[in-house]
């Protein structure tokens, strides 16, 4: 083989390998909230209500109050979402909502979605918000079947699979969420913590909650995937 042919073959191989690697897309640019919009019900009547979401020292911060959601402008499907987050003050509640759509579908606050919980000591739980999902050991993890549901006053929580996966308060945690077709997998600090299938929705917006506690996010990276990680 000539030198030119060898060079062409190597170049072609590099091109093929490059085309197989999906680029990672940061959902947060570290400077402002471009690509997101806010839905905070309190602002309907209080136009001068303080912001629920800000950028501070290069981090996206959910201040917790007034309560509501920061929602991507775009709809996403078949992706891996890598997140780094920490509670900056007191422990509390927050979450990432995937497959989000109809706003204020539950309690006049939460958009139709599947919540991946970040509440301290419960990170990785699923909360069904006007959409459902199936997991193994559903009765053990969700309660009696006749109480299941996706609306107010129904058993919407599906507990995660582990304990002790979160780092100490104030430390950064990593969370990975994979959504592929009707399946969702979740890892917290490398621990596999939840898996659901037969989800009612397979695409939608991504949302961050303001739900009472201040939480900082320094990484929100999305990568398209063609299958779930084993």
XYZ file of N, CA and C in Angstrom:
690
model
N 0.856 -1.192 0.000
C 0.000 0.000 0.000
C 0.888 1.237 0.000
N 0.537 2.201 -0.851
C 1.330 3.421 -0.932
C 1.102 4.280 0.302
N 2.008 5.238 0.511
C 1.892 6.155 1.637
C 0.603 6.958 1.552
N 0.241 7.383 0.325
C -0.978 8.174 0.137
C -2.212 7.347 0.482
N -2.227 6.065 0.042
C -3.369 5.198 0.326
C -3.482 4.940 1.817
N -2.315 4.711 2.461
C -2.313 4.466 3.902
C -2.855 5.680 4.657
N -2.435 6.869 4.223
C -2.908 8.101 4.867
C -4.415 8.253 4.688
N -4.903 7.920 3.477
C -6.342 8.025 3.217
C -7.125 7.055 4.098
N -6.619 5.822 4.273
C -7.308 4.829 5.096
C -7.382 5.269 6.551
N -6.267 5.802 7.066
C -6.242 6.282 8.445
C -7.209 7.451 8.619
N -7.218 8.370 7.658
C -8.103 9.528 7.731
C -9.564 9.102 7.726
N -9.885 8.094 6.878
C -11.252 7.587 6.801
C -11.658 6.948 8.118
N -10.742 6.184 8.738
C -11.028 5.541 10.026
C -11.297 6.587 11.101
N -10.486 7.639 11.131
C -10.687 8.709 12.108
C -12.034 9.371 11.900
N -12.407 9.585 10.629
C -13.691 10.213 10.327
C -14.853 9.352 10.788
N -14.774 8.034 10.550
C -15.833 7.114 10.959
C -15.964 7.089 12.474
N -14.827 6.994 13.175
C -14.866 6.970 14.640
C -15.422 8.271 15.191
N -15.081 9.383 14.580
C -15.572 10.669 15.037
C -17.068 10.782 14.867
N -17.578 10.232 13.746
C -19.006 10.319 13.487
C -19.809 9.458 14.435
N -19.163 8.458 15.101
C -19.849 7.573 16.033
C -19.919 8.165 17.436
N -19.172 9.229 17.673
C -19.138 9.840 18.992
C -20.031 11.061 19.005
N -21.097 11.016 19.807
C -22.020 12.131 19.871
C -21.418 13.259 20.715
N -21.487 14.484 20.231
C -20.954 15.608 21.013
C -21.821 15.889 22.232
N -21.191 16.361 23.288
C -21.908 16.746 24.500
C -22.330 18.201 24.381
N -23.565 18.473 24.760
C -24.143 19.802 24.657
C -24.394 20.362 26.053
N -23.671 21.388 26.474
C -23.973 22.011 27.765
C -25.329 22.721 27.704
N -26.219 22.419 28.642
C -27.501 23.114 28.698
C -27.394 24.437 29.448
N -26.287 24.618 30.169
C -26.034 25.852 30.911
C -24.674 26.382 30.491
N -24.641 27.661 30.088
C -23.402 28.227 29.529
C -22.492 28.866 30.573
N -22.899 28.826 31.857
C -22.058 29.388 32.902
C -22.167 30.887 33.060
N -22.978 31.542 32.200
C -23.062 33.005 32.230
C -24.471 33.533 32.455
N -25.452 32.900 31.799
C -26.827 33.383 31.906
C -27.773 32.207 31.671
N -29.062 32.497 31.612
C -30.071 31.440 31.492
C -30.583 31.297 30.061
N -29.712 31.572 29.099
C -30.073 31.380 27.694
C -30.488 29.934 27.458
N -31.572 29.755 26.698
C -32.062 28.422 26.391
C -33.076 27.891 27.393
N -33.363 28.706 28.414
C -34.320 28.324 29.462
C -35.373 29.419 29.626
N -36.514 29.039 30.179
C -37.515 30.016 30.585
C -38.083 29.612 31.940
N -38.630 30.581 32.643
C -39.087 30.378 34.017
C -40.608 30.299 34.055
N -41.126 29.363 34.856
C -42.559 29.319 35.157
C -42.716 29.304 36.677
N -43.006 30.452 37.241
C -43.185 30.621 38.687
C -44.571 31.218 38.912
N -45.535 30.433 39.403
C -46.911 30.934 39.549
C -47.033 32.221 40.350
N -46.185 32.428 41.364
C -46.281 33.633 42.189
C -46.108 34.894 41.358
N -45.380 34.796 40.263
C -45.140 35.969 39.432
C -46.375 36.390 38.644
N -47.410 35.530 38.599
C -48.650 35.920 37.928
C -49.289 37.116 38.618
N -49.233 37.140 39.944
C -49.868 38.217 40.706
C -48.868 39.192 41.310
N -47.621 38.759 41.459
C -46.586 39.616 42.025
C -45.483 39.798 40.993
N -45.651 40.790 40.156
C -44.713 40.985 39.053
C -43.307 41.298 39.537
N -43.190 41.862 40.740
C -41.872 42.192 41.276
C -41.362 41.118 42.237
N -41.952 39.924 42.189
C -41.465 38.819 43.023
C -40.003 38.532 42.679
N -39.185 38.183 43.671
C -37.769 37.942 43.391
C -37.565 36.760 42.451
N -36.406 36.719 41.837
C -36.078 35.625 40.923
C -35.879 34.326 41.695
N -36.339 33.243 41.111
C -36.143 31.917 41.709
C -34.860 31.264 41.233
N -34.348 31.717 40.087
C -33.164 31.113 39.483
C -32.203 32.213 39.066
N -30.947 32.067 39.458
C -29.931 33.063 39.139
C -28.649 32.356 38.720
N -27.691 33.141 38.217
C -26.334 32.652 37.969
C -25.423 33.320 38.981
N -24.658 32.506 39.715
C -23.764 33.008 40.746
C -22.421 32.290 40.649
N -21.357 33.038 40.448
C -20.001 32.487 40.383
C -19.908 31.311 39.405
N -20.570 31.466 38.269
C -20.498 30.450 37.219
C -21.402 29.265 37.416
N -22.210 29.260 38.488
C -23.153 28.170 38.747
C -24.580 28.643 38.526
N -25.416 27.744 38.070
C -26.847 27.997 38.017
C -27.406 27.668 39.392
N -28.111 28.601 40.001
C -28.587 28.414 41.375
C -30.106 28.490 41.418
N -30.720 27.438 41.952
C -32.135 27.460 42.292
C -32.234 27.952 43.728
N -32.858 29.112 43.915
C -32.938 29.710 45.245
C -34.015 29.060 46.115
N -34.861 28.259 45.524
C -35.871 27.541 46.291
C -37.188 28.265 46.427
N -37.172 29.577 46.484
C -38.363 30.419 46.609
C -38.218 31.638 45.700
N -39.323 32.140 45.146
C -40.647 31.532 45.047
C -40.576 30.218 44.269
N -41.493 29.337 44.567
C -41.435 28.003 43.991
C -41.910 27.979 42.540
N -41.263 27.138 41.771
C -41.601 27.031 40.359
C -40.556 26.225 39.626
N -40.424 26.484 38.338
C -39.544 25.659 37.502
C -38.795 26.502 36.480
N -37.584 26.068 36.193
C -36.779 26.579 35.095
C -36.808 25.499 34.020
N -37.266 25.840 32.821
C -37.609 24.851 31.806
C -36.836 25.133 30.519
N -36.307 24.093 29.899
C -35.611 24.282 28.622
C -36.591 24.740 27.553
N -36.106 25.566 26.661
C -36.928 25.983 25.525
C -37.140 24.824 24.554
N -36.162 23.944 24.468
C -36.202 22.850 23.500
C -36.754 21.566 24.114
N -37.215 20.699 23.235
C -37.658 19.350 23.590
C -36.527 18.383 23.265
N -36.322 17.394 24.136
C -35.230 16.437 23.964
C -35.740 15.001 24.037
N -35.022 14.114 23.359
C -35.369 12.696 23.322
C -34.097 11.873 23.193
N -34.058 10.738 23.868
C -32.940 9.790 23.774
C -31.606 10.477 24.109
N -31.380 10.662 25.392
C -30.213 11.415 25.828
C -29.712 10.940 27.187
N -28.466 11.330 27.468
C -27.868 11.190 28.800
C -27.647 12.600 29.350
N -28.103 12.823 30.578
C -27.938 14.111 31.224
C -27.005 13.953 32.420
N -25.856 14.600 32.366
C -24.887 14.572 33.466
C -24.995 15.872 34.254
N -25.173 15.735 35.565
C -25.449 16.875 36.434
C -24.489 16.842 37.617
N -23.999 18.002 38.018
C -23.293 18.159 39.295
C -24.042 19.205 40.101
N -24.388 18.865 41.344
C -25.207 19.761 42.153
C -24.836 19.641 43.627
N -25.219 20.640 44.402
C -25.052 20.563 45.856
C -26.017 21.519 46.547
N -26.432 21.143 47.745
C -27.202 22.043 48.592
C -26.224 23.037 49.213
N -26.495 24.323 49.053
C -25.548 25.334 49.506
C -25.788 25.772 50.942
N -26.974 25.519 51.458
C -27.307 25.942 52.821
C -27.885 24.749 53.575
N -29.162 24.830 53.928
C -29.816 23.746 54.639
C -30.228 22.644 53.664
N -30.311 21.392 54.140
C -30.799 20.321 53.268
C -32.260 20.555 52.930
N -32.694 20.071 51.806
C -34.084 20.288 51.417
C -34.426 19.541 50.149
N -35.292 20.169 49.367
C -35.887 19.491 48.224
C -35.523 20.196 46.925
N -35.427 19.400 45.868
C -35.230 19.882 44.507
C -35.415 18.670 43.604
N -35.389 18.874 42.306
C -35.514 17.738 41.404
C -35.292 18.155 39.965
N -35.002 17.156 39.148
C -34.905 17.318 37.702
C -36.110 16.625 37.084
N -36.835 17.355 36.238
C -38.007 16.805 35.574
C -37.662 16.506 34.122
N -37.920 15.278 33.694
C -37.697 14.896 32.301
C -39.044 14.644 31.624
N -39.049 14.716 30.314
C -40.266 14.545 29.507
C -41.349 15.533 29.932
N -40.942 16.747 30.318
C -41.891 17.753 30.776
C -42.674 18.332 29.594
N -43.958 18.630 29.861
C -44.793 19.202 28.798
C -45.796 20.186 29.396
N -47.046 19.774 29.564
C -48.108 20.684 29.989
C -47.752 21.390 31.296
N -47.657 22.717 31.305
C -47.298 23.421 32.539
C -48.418 23.385 33.567
N -48.018 23.413 34.836
C -48.943 23.520 35.977
C -50.017 22.434 35.957
N -49.641 21.247 35.574
C -50.599 20.149 35.444
C -50.958 19.521 36.783
N -50.127 19.741 37.824
C -50.366 19.157 39.144
C -50.243 20.247 40.196
N -51.244 20.343 41.059
C -51.267 21.350 42.127
C -51.058 22.772 41.598
N -51.388 23.020 40.349
C -51.206 24.345 39.777
C -49.763 24.801 39.735
N -48.825 23.844 39.818
C -47.400 24.169 39.937
C -46.529 23.320 39.012
N -46.694 21.994 39.078
C -45.747 21.077 38.448
C -46.176 20.725 37.018
N -45.250 20.820 36.047
C -45.603 20.400 34.686
C -45.698 18.881 34.582
N -46.515 18.416 33.675
C -46.576 16.980 33.384
C -45.170 16.495 33.078
N -44.719 15.457 33.784
C -43.318 15.050 33.665
C -43.047 13.834 34.527
N -41.816 13.350 34.473
C -41.300 12.377 35.426
C -40.193 13.076 36.205
N -40.393 13.202 37.510
C -39.379 13.845 38.338
C -38.349 12.838 38.810
N -37.079 13.196 38.648
C -35.994 12.463 39.281
C -35.595 13.280 40.505
N -35.878 12.728 41.662
C -35.773 13.445 42.921
C -34.323 13.766 43.289
N -34.125 14.954 43.871
C -32.832 15.335 44.445
C -32.954 15.638 45.932
N -34.117 15.478 46.498
C -34.297 15.769 47.918
C -33.243 15.047 48.742
N -32.686 15.749 49.729
C -31.614 15.185 50.548
C -32.027 13.847 51.137
N -31.182 12.829 50.934
C -31.349 11.452 51.390
C -32.382 10.656 50.585
N -32.926 11.263 49.529
C -33.869 10.548 48.657
C -33.522 10.724 47.182
N -32.299 11.116 46.875
C -31.916 11.363 45.487
C -32.064 10.093 44.660
N -32.753 10.222 43.532
C -32.956 9.092 42.636
C -34.345 8.517 42.672
N -35.179 8.929 43.635
C -36.581 8.511 43.602
C -37.231 9.011 42.311
N -38.244 8.281 41.835
C -39.128 8.791 40.786
C -40.380 9.372 41.445
N -40.867 10.486 40.902
C -42.180 11.009 41.252
C -42.970 11.167 39.961
N -44.103 10.503 39.884
C -44.940 10.527 38.683
C -45.836 11.765 38.716
N -45.703 12.611 37.715
C -46.475 13.849 37.646
C -47.312 13.831 36.362
N -48.527 13.352 36.481
C -49.457 13.240 35.349
C -48.929 12.316 34.252
N -47.917 11.527 34.548
C -47.457 10.462 33.656
C -46.921 9.345 34.527
N -46.933 8.125 33.988
C -46.580 6.965 34.804
C -45.378 6.228 34.230
N -44.849 5.336 35.048
C -43.709 4.509 34.675
C -43.790 3.224 35.482
N -43.145 2.178 35.007
C -43.127 0.882 35.684
C -41.715 0.583 36.168
N -41.606 0.005 37.381
C -40.316 -0.465 37.879
C -40.489 -1.862 38.450
N -39.389 -2.503 38.756
C -39.460 -3.772 39.479
C -39.852 -3.493 40.933
N -40.442 -4.495 41.583
C -40.819 -4.393 42.998
C -41.682 -3.166 43.265
N -42.677 -2.947 42.430
C -43.492 -1.733 42.520
C -44.260 -1.637 43.837
N -44.812 -2.740 44.313
C -45.590 -2.678 45.550
C -44.688 -2.354 46.731
N -43.501 -2.954 46.778
C -42.556 -2.674 47.845
C -42.119 -1.221 47.829
N -41.912 -0.665 46.646
C -41.318 0.654 46.520
C -42.336 1.783 46.362
N -43.584 1.436 46.038
C -44.597 2.467 45.790
C -45.800 2.356 46.730
N -45.978 1.188 47.304
C -47.109 0.999 48.197
C -48.210 0.186 47.533
N -49.356 0.035 48.214
C -50.459 -0.775 47.684
C -50.903 -0.304 46.298
N -51.149 -1.258 45.411
C -51.450 -0.938 44.024
C -52.694 -0.070 43.881
N -53.685 -0.278 44.753
C -54.921 0.495 44.631
C -54.730 1.975 44.977
N -53.555 2.318 45.501
C -53.263 3.716 45.826
C -52.409 4.406 44.768
N -51.939 3.647 43.778
C -51.093 4.239 42.744
C -51.882 5.250 41.915
N -51.170 6.240 41.396
C -51.780 7.206 40.503
C -50.793 8.282 40.125
N -51.227 9.205 39.289
C -50.337 10.254 38.798
C -50.912 11.645 39.065
N -51.979 11.694 39.885
C -52.628 12.961 40.197
C -52.560 13.218 41.703
N -53.135 14.319 42.121
C -53.108 14.718 43.522
C -53.630 13.608 44.433
N -52.966 13.465 45.572
C -53.355 12.544 46.651
C -53.267 11.069 46.262
N -52.525 10.768 45.212
C -52.250 9.381 44.839
C -50.792 9.041 45.152
N -50.480 7.747 45.199
C -49.110 7.299 45.474
C -48.279 7.477 44.209
N -47.568 8.586 44.149
C -46.803 8.943 42.949
C -45.315 8.696 43.111
N -44.871 8.423 44.329
C -43.444 8.239 44.594
C -43.045 6.779 44.426
N -41.919 6.549 43.719
C -41.318 5.211 43.611
C -39.903 5.327 44.177
N -39.676 4.714 45.309
C -38.408 4.862 46.021
C -37.231 4.315 45.214
N -36.063 4.930 45.405
C -34.857 4.476 44.719
C -34.336 3.184 45.364
N -33.282 2.637 44.778
C -32.810 1.299 45.139
C -31.717 1.266 46.193
N -31.194 2.425 46.592
C -30.025 2.412 47.466
C -30.206 3.357 48.645
N -29.285 3.249 49.602
C -29.171 4.217 50.686
C -27.708 4.648 50.783
N -27.495 5.897 51.155
C -26.128 6.365 51.365
C -25.363 6.705 50.102
N -26.066 6.932 48.983
C -25.359 7.263 47.741
C -24.952 8.729 47.664
N -25.597 9.582 48.436
C -25.301 11.010 48.384
C -24.085 11.363 49.248
N -23.382 12.396 48.842
C -22.256 12.894 49.622
C -22.758 13.761 50.776
N -21.846 14.117 51.669
C -22.204 14.941 52.819
C -22.737 16.290 52.352
N -23.597 16.888 53.157
C -24.171 18.183 52.824
C -23.075 19.203 52.515
N -23.307 19.975 51.472
C -22.339 20.984 51.061
C -21.361 20.490 50.020
N -21.212 19.174 49.871
C -20.321 18.606 48.861
C -21.072 18.435 47.540
N -20.299 18.412 46.461
C -20.899 18.228 45.149
C -21.297 16.766 44.941
N -22.476 16.571 44.381
C -22.963 15.256 43.968
C -23.033 15.204 42.449
N -22.865 14.024 41.907
C -23.115 13.823 40.482
C -24.372 12.982 40.308
N -25.158 13.330 39.330
C -26.334 12.544 38.956
C -26.325 12.363 37.451
N -26.557 11.150 37.006
C -26.681 10.862 35.579
C -28.065 10.294 35.331
N -28.756 10.868 34.372
C -30.083 10.401 33.978
C -30.023 10.024 32.506
N -30.393 8.808 32.195
C -30.493 8.383 30.796
C -31.956 8.143 30.452
N -32.392 8.778 29.390
C -33.741 8.582 28.858
C -33.610 8.039 27.453
N -34.113 6.830 27.251
C -34.066 6.235 25.916
C -35.391 5.531 25.648
N -36.074 5.978 24.606
C -37.408 5.475 24.267
C -38.297 5.581 25.510
N -38.856 4.478 26.008
C -39.760 4.576 27.163
C -39.072 4.181 28.470
N -37.735 4.252 28.504
C -36.966 3.805 29.664
C -36.176 4.965 30.277
N -36.000 4.926 31.597
C -35.218 5.940 32.315
C -34.329 5.229 33.325
N -33.027 5.539 33.303
C -32.069 5.023 34.277
C -31.419 6.185 35.012
N -31.084 5.956 36.288
C -30.512 7.023 37.110
C -29.338 6.483 37.924
N -28.267 7.273 37.983
C -27.114 6.996 38.853
C -26.869 8.221 39.727
N -26.463 8.006 40.976
C -26.062 9.080 41.880
C -24.665 8.760 42.398
N -23.721 9.636 42.112
C -22.324 9.439 42.507
C -21.813 8.051 42.109
N -22.202 7.624 40.915
C -21.744 6.355 40.368
C -22.567 5.153 40.776
N -23.458 5.296 41.755
C -24.325 4.188 42.170
C -25.564 4.141 41.281
N -25.895 2.954 40.799
C -27.126 2.767 40.032
C -28.299 2.781 41.002
N -29.198 3.767 40.879
C -30.216 3.974 41.909
C -31.654 3.798 41.436
N -31.905 3.797 40.121
C -33.292 3.606 39.683
C -33.355 3.270 38.204
N -34.391 2.517 37.861
C -34.646 2.149 36.464
C -36.140 1.955 36.286
N -36.691 2.641 35.292
C -38.095 2.488 34.966
C -38.294 2.269 33.480
N -39.417 1.682 33.135
C -39.729 1.382 31.734
C -41.239 1.536 31.526
N -41.648 1.446 30.272
C -43.057 1.672 29.915
C -43.524 3.071 30.342
N -42.632 4.037 30.264
C -43.019 5.409 30.580
C -44.063 5.892 29.567
N -45.007 6.688 30.055
C -46.072 7.191 29.180
C -45.544 8.120 28.093
N -44.451 8.805 28.379
C -43.882 9.763 27.420
C -42.451 9.365 27.103
N -41.989 9.756 25.927
C -40.621 9.418 25.513
C -39.803 10.645 25.123
N -40.381 11.820 25.253
C -39.641 13.047 24.950
C -40.308 14.208 25.676
N -39.605 15.323 25.702
C -40.163 16.509 26.336
C -39.077 17.475 26.748
N -39.471 18.512 27.429
C -38.524 19.480 27.956
C -37.883 18.940 29.233
N -36.846 19.617 29.679
C -36.159 19.300 30.931
C -36.348 20.490 31.864
N -36.661 20.219 33.128
C -36.933 21.305 34.064
C -36.185 21.102 35.371
N -35.843 22.217 36.004
C -35.218 22.234 37.330
C -36.200 22.877 38.296
N -36.347 22.300 39.469
C -37.293 22.823 40.436
C -36.688 23.904 41.335
N -37.539 24.829 41.749
C -37.300 25.649 42.933
C -38.330 25.157 43.933
N -37.886 24.433 44.945
C -38.839 23.777 45.845
C -38.392 23.908 47.307
N -37.987 25.112 47.669
C -37.773 25.399 49.071
C -36.339 25.458 49.547
N -35.411 24.834 48.848
C -34.007 24.807 49.285
C -33.113 25.371 48.189
N -32.007 25.997 48.601
C -31.067 26.536 47.619
C -30.125 25.436 47.133
N -30.070 25.279 45.822
C -29.248 24.243 45.198
C -28.454 24.869 44.059
N -27.164 24.576 44.021
C -26.296 25.070 42.957
C -25.998 23.944 41.970
N -25.959 24.302 40.697
C -25.627 23.363 39.624
C -24.424 23.921 38.866
N -23.365 23.115 38.760
C -22.217 23.578 37.971
C -22.075 22.828 36.654
N -22.782 21.704 36.505
C -22.750 20.952 35.254
C -24.159 20.511 34.914
N -24.556 20.767 33.664
C -25.817 20.268 33.105
C -25.530 19.951 31.643
N -24.976 18.775 31.397
C -24.506 18.402 30.061
C -25.368 17.298 29.480
N -25.767 17.464 28.229
C -26.631 16.500 27.545
C -25.904 15.883 26.364
N -26.015 14.573 26.245
C -25.429 13.830 25.133
C -26.482 12.914 24.535
N -26.642 12.944 23.233
C -27.573 12.025 22.578
C -27.054 10.596 22.693
N -27.961 9.624 22.876
C -27.560 8.219 23.017
C -28.405 7.346 22.080
N -27.869 6.197 21.731
C -28.593 5.243 20.880
C -29.011 3.999 21.640
N -28.637 3.942 22.931
C -29.071 2.854 23.812
C -28.743 3.250 25.244
N -29.332 2.527 26.184
C -29.018 2.752 27.590
C -27.680 2.113 27.956
N -27.012 2.687 28.936
C -25.811 2.065 29.478
C -26.190 0.792 30.225
N -25.431 -0.280 30.007
C -25.715 -1.561 30.683
C -25.456 -1.438 32.176
